[in-house]
CSV table of C-alpha atoms in Angstrom, one decimal:
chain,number,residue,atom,x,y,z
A,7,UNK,CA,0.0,0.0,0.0
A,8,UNK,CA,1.7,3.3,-0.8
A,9,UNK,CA,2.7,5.8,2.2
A,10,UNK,CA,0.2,9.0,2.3
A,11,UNK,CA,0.2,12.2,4.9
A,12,UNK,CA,-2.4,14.0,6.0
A,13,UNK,CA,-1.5,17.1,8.1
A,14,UNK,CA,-3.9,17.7,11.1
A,15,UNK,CA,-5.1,21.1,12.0
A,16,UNK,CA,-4.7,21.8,15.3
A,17,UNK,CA,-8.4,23.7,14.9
A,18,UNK,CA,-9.9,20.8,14.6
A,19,UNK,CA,-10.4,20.4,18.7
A,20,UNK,CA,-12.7,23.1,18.2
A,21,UNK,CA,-14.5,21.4,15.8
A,22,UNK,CA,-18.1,19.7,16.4
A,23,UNK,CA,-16.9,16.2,15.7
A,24,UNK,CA,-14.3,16.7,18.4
A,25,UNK,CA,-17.9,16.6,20.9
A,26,UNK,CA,-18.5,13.1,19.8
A,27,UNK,CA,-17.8,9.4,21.7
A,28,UNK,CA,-14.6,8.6,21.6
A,29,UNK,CA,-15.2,5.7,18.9
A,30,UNK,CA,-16.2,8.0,16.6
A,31,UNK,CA,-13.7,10.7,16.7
A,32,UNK,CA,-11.0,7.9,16.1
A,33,UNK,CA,-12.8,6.6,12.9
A,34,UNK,CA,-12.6,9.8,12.1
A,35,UNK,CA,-9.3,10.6,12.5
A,36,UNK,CA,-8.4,7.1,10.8
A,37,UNK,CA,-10.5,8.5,7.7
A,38,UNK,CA,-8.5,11.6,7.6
A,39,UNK,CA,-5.0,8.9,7.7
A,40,UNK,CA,-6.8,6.4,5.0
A,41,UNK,CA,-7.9,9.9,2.5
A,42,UNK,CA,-5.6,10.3,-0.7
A,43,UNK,CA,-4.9,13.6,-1.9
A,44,UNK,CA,-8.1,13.7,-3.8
A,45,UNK,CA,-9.8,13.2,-0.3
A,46,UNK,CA,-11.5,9.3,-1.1
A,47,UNK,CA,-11.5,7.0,1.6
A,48,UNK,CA,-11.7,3.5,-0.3
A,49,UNK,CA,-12.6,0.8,2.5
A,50,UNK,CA,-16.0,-1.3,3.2
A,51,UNK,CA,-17.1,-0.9,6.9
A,52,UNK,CA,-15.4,-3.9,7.9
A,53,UNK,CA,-12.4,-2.9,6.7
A,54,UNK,CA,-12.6,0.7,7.8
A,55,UNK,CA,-13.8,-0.7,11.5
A,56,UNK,CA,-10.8,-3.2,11.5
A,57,UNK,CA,-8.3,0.2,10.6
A,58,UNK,CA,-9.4,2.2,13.4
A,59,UNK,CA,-9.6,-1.1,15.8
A,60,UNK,CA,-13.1,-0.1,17.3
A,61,UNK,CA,-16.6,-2.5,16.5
A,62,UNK,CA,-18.2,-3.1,13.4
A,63,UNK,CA,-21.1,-1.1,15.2
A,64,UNK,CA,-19.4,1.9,16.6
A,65,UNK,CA,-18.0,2.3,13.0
A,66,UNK,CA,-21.8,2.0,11.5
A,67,UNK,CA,-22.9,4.7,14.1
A,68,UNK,CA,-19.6,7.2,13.2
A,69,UNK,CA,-20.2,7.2,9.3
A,70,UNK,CA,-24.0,7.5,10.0
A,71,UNK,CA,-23.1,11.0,12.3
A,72,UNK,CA,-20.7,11.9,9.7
A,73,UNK,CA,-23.5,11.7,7.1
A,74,UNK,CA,-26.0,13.3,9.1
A,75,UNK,CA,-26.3,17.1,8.9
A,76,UNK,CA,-24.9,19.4,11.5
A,77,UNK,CA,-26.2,22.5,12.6
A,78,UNK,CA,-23.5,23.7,14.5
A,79,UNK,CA,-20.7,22.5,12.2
A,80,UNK,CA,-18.5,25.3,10.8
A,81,UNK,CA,-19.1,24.4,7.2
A,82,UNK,CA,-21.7,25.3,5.7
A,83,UNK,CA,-21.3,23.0,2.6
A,84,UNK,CA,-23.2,20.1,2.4
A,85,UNK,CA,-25.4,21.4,5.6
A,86,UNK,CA,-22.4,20.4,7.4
A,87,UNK,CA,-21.8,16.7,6.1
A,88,UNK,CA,-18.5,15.5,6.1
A,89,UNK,CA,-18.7,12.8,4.2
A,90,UNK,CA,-20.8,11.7,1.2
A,91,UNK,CA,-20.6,8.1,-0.1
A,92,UNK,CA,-19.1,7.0,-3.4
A,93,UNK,CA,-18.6,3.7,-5.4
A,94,UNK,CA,-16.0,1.9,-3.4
A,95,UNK,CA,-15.4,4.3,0.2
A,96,UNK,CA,-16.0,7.7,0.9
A,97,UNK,CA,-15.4,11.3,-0.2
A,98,UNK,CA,-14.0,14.2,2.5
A,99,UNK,CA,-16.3,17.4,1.7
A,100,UNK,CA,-13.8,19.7,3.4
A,101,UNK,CA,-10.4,17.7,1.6
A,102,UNK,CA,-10.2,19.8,-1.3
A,103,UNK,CA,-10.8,23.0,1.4
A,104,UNK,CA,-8.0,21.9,4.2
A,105,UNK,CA,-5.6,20.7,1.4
A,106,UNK,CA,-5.2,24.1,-0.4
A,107,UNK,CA,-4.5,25.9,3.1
A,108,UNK,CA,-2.4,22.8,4.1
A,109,UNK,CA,-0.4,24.0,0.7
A,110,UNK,CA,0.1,27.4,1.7
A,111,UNK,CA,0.9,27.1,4.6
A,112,UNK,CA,4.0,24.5,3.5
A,113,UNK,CA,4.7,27.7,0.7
A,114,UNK,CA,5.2,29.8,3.3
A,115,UNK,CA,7.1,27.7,5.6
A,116,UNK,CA,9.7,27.0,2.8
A,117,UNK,CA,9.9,30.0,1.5
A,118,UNK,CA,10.8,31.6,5.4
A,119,UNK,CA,13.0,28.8,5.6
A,120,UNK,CA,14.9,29.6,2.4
A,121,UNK,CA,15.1,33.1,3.3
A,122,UNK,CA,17.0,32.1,6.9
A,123,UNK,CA,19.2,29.9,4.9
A,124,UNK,CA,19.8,32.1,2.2
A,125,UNK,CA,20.9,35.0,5.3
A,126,UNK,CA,23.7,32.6,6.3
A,127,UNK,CA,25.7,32.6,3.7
A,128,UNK,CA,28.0,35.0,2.8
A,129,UNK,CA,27.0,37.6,-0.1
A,130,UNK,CA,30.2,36.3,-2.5
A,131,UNK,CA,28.6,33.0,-2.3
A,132,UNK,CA,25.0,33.7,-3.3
A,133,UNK,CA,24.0,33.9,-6.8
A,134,UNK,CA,20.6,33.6,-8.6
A,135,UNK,CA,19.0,30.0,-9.7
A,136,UNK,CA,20.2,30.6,-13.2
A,137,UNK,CA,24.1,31.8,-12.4
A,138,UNK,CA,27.2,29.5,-11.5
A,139,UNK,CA,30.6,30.2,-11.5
A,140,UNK,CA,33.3,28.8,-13.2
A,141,UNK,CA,36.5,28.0,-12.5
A,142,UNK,CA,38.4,31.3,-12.9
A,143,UNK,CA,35.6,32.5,-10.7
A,144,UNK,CA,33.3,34.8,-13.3
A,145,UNK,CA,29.7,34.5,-13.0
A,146,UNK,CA,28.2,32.2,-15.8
A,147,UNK,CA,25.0,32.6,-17.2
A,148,UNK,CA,24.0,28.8,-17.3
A,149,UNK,CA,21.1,28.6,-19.2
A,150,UNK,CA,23.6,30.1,-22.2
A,151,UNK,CA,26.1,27.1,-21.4
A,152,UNK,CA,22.5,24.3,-21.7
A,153,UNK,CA,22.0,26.4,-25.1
A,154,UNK,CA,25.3,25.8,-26.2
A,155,UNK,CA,25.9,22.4,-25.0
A,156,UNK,CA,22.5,21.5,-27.4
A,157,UNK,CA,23.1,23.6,-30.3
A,158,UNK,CA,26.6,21.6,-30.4
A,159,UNK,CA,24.2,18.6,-30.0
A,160,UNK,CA,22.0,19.4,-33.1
A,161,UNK,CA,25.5,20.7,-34.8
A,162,UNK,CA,27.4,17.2,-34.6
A,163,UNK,CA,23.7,15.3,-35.2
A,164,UNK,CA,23.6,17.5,-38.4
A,165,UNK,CA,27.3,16.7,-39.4
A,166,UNK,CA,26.8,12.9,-39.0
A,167,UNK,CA,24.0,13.0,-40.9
A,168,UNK,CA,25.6,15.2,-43.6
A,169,UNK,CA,28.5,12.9,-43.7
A,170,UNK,CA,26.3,9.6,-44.5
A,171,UNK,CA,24.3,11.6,-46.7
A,172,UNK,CA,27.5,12.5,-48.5
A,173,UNK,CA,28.2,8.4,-48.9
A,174,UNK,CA,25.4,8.0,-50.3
A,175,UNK,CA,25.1,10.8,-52.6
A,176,UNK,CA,29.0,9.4,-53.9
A,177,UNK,CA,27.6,6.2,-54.3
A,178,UNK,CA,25.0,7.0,-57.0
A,179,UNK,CA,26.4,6.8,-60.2
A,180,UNK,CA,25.7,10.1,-61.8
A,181,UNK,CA,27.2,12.5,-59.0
A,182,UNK,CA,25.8,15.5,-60.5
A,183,UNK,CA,24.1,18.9,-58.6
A,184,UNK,CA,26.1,17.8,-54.9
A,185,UNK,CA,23.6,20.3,-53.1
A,186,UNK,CA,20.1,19.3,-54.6
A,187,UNK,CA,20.7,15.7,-54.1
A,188,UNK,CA,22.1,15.9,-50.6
A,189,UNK,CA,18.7,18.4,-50.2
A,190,UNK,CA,17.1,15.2,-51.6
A,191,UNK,CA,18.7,12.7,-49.5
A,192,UNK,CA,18.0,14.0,-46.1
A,193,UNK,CA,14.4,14.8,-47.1
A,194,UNK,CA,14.2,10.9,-48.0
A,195,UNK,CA,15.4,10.0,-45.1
A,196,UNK,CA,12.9,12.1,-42.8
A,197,UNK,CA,10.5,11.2,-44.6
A,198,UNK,CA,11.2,7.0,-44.2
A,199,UNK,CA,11.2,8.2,-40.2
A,200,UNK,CA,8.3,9.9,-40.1
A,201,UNK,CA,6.5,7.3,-42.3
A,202,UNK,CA,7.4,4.7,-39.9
A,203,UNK,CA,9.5,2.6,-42.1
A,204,UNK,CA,12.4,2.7,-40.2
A,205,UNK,CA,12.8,3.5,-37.0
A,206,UNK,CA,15.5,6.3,-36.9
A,207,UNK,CA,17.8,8.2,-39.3
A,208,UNK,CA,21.0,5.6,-39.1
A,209,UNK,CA,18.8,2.4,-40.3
A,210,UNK,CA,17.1,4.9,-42.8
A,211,UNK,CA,20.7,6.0,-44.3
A,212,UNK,CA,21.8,2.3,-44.1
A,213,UNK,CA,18.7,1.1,-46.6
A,214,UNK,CA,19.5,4.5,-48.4
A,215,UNK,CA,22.8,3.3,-49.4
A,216,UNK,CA,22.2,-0.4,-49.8
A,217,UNK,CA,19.9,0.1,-52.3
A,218,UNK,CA,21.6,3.5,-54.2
A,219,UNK,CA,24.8,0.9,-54.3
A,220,UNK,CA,22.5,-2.2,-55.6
A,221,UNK,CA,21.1,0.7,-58.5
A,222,UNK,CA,24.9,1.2,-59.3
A,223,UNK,CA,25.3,-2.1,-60.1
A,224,UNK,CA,22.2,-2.7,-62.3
A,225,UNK,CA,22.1,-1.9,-65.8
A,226,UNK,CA,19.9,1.5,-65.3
A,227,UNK,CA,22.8,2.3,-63.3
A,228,UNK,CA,25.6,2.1,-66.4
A,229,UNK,CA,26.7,4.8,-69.0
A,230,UNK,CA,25.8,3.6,-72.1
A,231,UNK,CA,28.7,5.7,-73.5
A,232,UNK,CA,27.1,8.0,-75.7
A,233,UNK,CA,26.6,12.0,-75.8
A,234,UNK,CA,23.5,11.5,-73.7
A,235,UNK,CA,23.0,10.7,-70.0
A,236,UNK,CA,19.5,9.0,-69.5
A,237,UNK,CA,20.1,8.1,-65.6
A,238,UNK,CA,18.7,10.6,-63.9
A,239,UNK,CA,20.0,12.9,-61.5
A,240,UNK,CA,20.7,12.0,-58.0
A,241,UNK,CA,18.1,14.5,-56.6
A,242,UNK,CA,15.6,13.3,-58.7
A,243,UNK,CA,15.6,9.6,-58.0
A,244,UNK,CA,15.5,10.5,-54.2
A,245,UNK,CA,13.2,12.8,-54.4
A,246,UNK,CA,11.0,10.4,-56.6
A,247,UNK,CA,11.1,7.7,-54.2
A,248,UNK,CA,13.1,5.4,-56.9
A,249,UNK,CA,14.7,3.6,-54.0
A,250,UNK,CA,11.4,1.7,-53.2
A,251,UNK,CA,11.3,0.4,-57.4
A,252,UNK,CA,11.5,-3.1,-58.4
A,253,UNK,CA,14.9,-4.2,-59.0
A,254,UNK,CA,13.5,-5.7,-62.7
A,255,UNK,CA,12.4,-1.9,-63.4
A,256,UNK,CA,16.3,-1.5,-63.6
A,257,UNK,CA,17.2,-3.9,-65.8
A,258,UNK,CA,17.7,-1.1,-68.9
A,259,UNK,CA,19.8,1.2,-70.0
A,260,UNK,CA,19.1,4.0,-72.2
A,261,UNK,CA,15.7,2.8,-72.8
A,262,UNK,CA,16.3,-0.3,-73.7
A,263,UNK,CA,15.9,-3.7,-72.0
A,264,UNK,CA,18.9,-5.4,-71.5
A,265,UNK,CA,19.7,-9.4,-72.1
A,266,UNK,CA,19.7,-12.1,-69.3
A,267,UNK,CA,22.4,-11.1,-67.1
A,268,UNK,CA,21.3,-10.3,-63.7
A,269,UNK,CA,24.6,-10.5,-62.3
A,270,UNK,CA,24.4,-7.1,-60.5
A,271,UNK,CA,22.1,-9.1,-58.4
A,272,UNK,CA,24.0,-9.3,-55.1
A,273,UNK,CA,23.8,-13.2,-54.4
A,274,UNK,CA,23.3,-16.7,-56.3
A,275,UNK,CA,19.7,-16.9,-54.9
A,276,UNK,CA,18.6,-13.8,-56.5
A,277,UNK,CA,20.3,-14.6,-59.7
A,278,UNK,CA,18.9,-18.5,-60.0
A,279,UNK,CA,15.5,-16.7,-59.2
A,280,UNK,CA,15.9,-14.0,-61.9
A,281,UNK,CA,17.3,-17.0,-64.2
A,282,UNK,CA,13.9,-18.9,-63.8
A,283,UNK,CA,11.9,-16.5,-65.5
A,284,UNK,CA,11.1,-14.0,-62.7
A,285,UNK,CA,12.6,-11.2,-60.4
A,286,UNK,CA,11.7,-11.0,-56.5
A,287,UNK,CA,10.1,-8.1,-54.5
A,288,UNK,CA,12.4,-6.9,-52.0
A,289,UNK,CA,11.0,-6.1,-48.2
A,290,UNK,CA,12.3,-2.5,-47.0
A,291,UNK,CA,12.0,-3.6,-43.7
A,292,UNK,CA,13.9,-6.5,-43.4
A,293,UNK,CA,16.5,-6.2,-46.6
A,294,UNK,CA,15.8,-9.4,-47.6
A,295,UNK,CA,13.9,-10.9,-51.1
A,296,UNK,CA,10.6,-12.2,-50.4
A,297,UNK,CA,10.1,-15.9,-51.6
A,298,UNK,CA,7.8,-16.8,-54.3
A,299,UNK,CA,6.9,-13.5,-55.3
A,300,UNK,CA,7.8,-13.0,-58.6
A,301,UNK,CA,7.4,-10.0,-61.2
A,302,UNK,CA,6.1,-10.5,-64.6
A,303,UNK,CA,7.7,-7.5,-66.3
A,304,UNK,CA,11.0,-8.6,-65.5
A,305,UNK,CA,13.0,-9.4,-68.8
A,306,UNK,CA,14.8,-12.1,-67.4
């Protein structure tokens, strides 16, 4: 059972329930121990009789004068009640009342505290919540130092990133317009985090690269060797998504479909698949080819 404290005001000898038998006024103050801070009492009569050690029937006859109304009480909510019932226990009227004061009053007894501590020490040594002072002894503003200590953060977070997106963008085989495509690349990657593909920016990078590098390989990936270029540029491609096409959708170069070598297929598997009359869907999430799928357009 967790711990709770309830904090008795010393007012409450003056109180009306303070006139009542002795049973009563100690199932009352074991309702006041039992109350969390939202003032509920959870206990069956049993249970609450067994907590404040008194009978079954003196506990009966202390919720029922807790229940009733009181003239003379000096609360006027509720005609007086201090307690209404709820599913499971009871609610303290006057909790919400007694707790806010109870807050105060702590306030106010820290706060003098601090002040008598804060007298003791000597005026070189006191400095504001938000100064410190370093070790040639000048006063340092540190919430500056926490906003330098993240933009550094975010500064080496942005150079690791720029440095794989770099990789990548080297690895595509028409390394033209540097600046678009790493634009392109990073905007790939956020967006395979934010769609949930991958789970942060490093695996996103790593399937970036695996398949820019496979795309190299392939036949859409080659120079043909004449006047024209017909790969398209790097910022293109990422910005297209072309990283999430078919392998067999690569198997061309300059337009035109190439003959039955699939050797820029990374292992025997793929090739003995491709061989068979069919090329295989690869999963993004696991960077494997998915058995016994196979894709009719594939010209090999």
């Amino acid at each position: 059972m967790p711990m709770s404290f309830t904090k008795l005001a010393s007012s409450i000898t003056e109180s009306t329930v303070w006139r009542e038998s002795d049973r009563t006024r100690i199932v009352w103050i074991t309702m006041l121990a039992m109350a969390d801070r939202h003032g509920r009492v959870w206990a069956s009569i049993p249970g609450l009789a067994d907590r404040a050690r008194v009978p079954v029937k003196a506990c009966r006859e202390a919720l029922a004068a807790f229940l009733a109304p009181d003239p003379d009480s000096r609360s006027r909510e509720c005609e007086g009640r201090r307690i209404r019932e709820i599913d499971g226990g009871w609610q303290l009227i006057n909790h919400a009342k007694y707790r806010e004061a109870r807050d105060d009053d702590a306030r106010r007894a820290y706060k003098a505290e601090w002040m008598r501590e804060h007298r003791k020490q000597p005026e070189s040594s006191v400095h504001s919540p938000v100064d410190s002072v370093d070790t040639c002894g000048l006063r340092v503003d540190t919430k500056q130092k926490q906003k330098q200590k993240q933009k550094q953060k975010q500064e080496k977070e942005v150079t690791h990133t720029d440095t794989r997106a770099k990789e990548i963008f080297l690895a595509y085989p028409r390394p033209a317009g540097e600046e678009a495509a790493l634009k392109a690349i990073r905007s790939a990657v956020e967006r395979l985090v934010e769609h949930g593909d991958f789970v942060d920016q490093d695996a996103a990078m790593q399937f970036l690269l695996a398949k820019t590098i496979e795309f190299a390989r392939s036949p859409a990936g080659q120079s043909s060797g004449s006047d024209i270029d017909f790969r398209p540029h790097p910022s293109k491609w990422f910005n297209s998504g072309n990283y999430f096409d078919n392998p067999c959708e690569w198997a061309q170069l300059n337009g035109e479909r190439m003959g039955a070598d699939p050797g820029w297929f990374e292992d025997e598997d793929q090739t003995a698949a491709t061989s068979a009359g069919g090329c295989e869907r690869p999963d993004i999430n696991e960077g494997v080819v998915v058995e016994g799928e196979l894709d009719e357009r594939c010209p090999f």
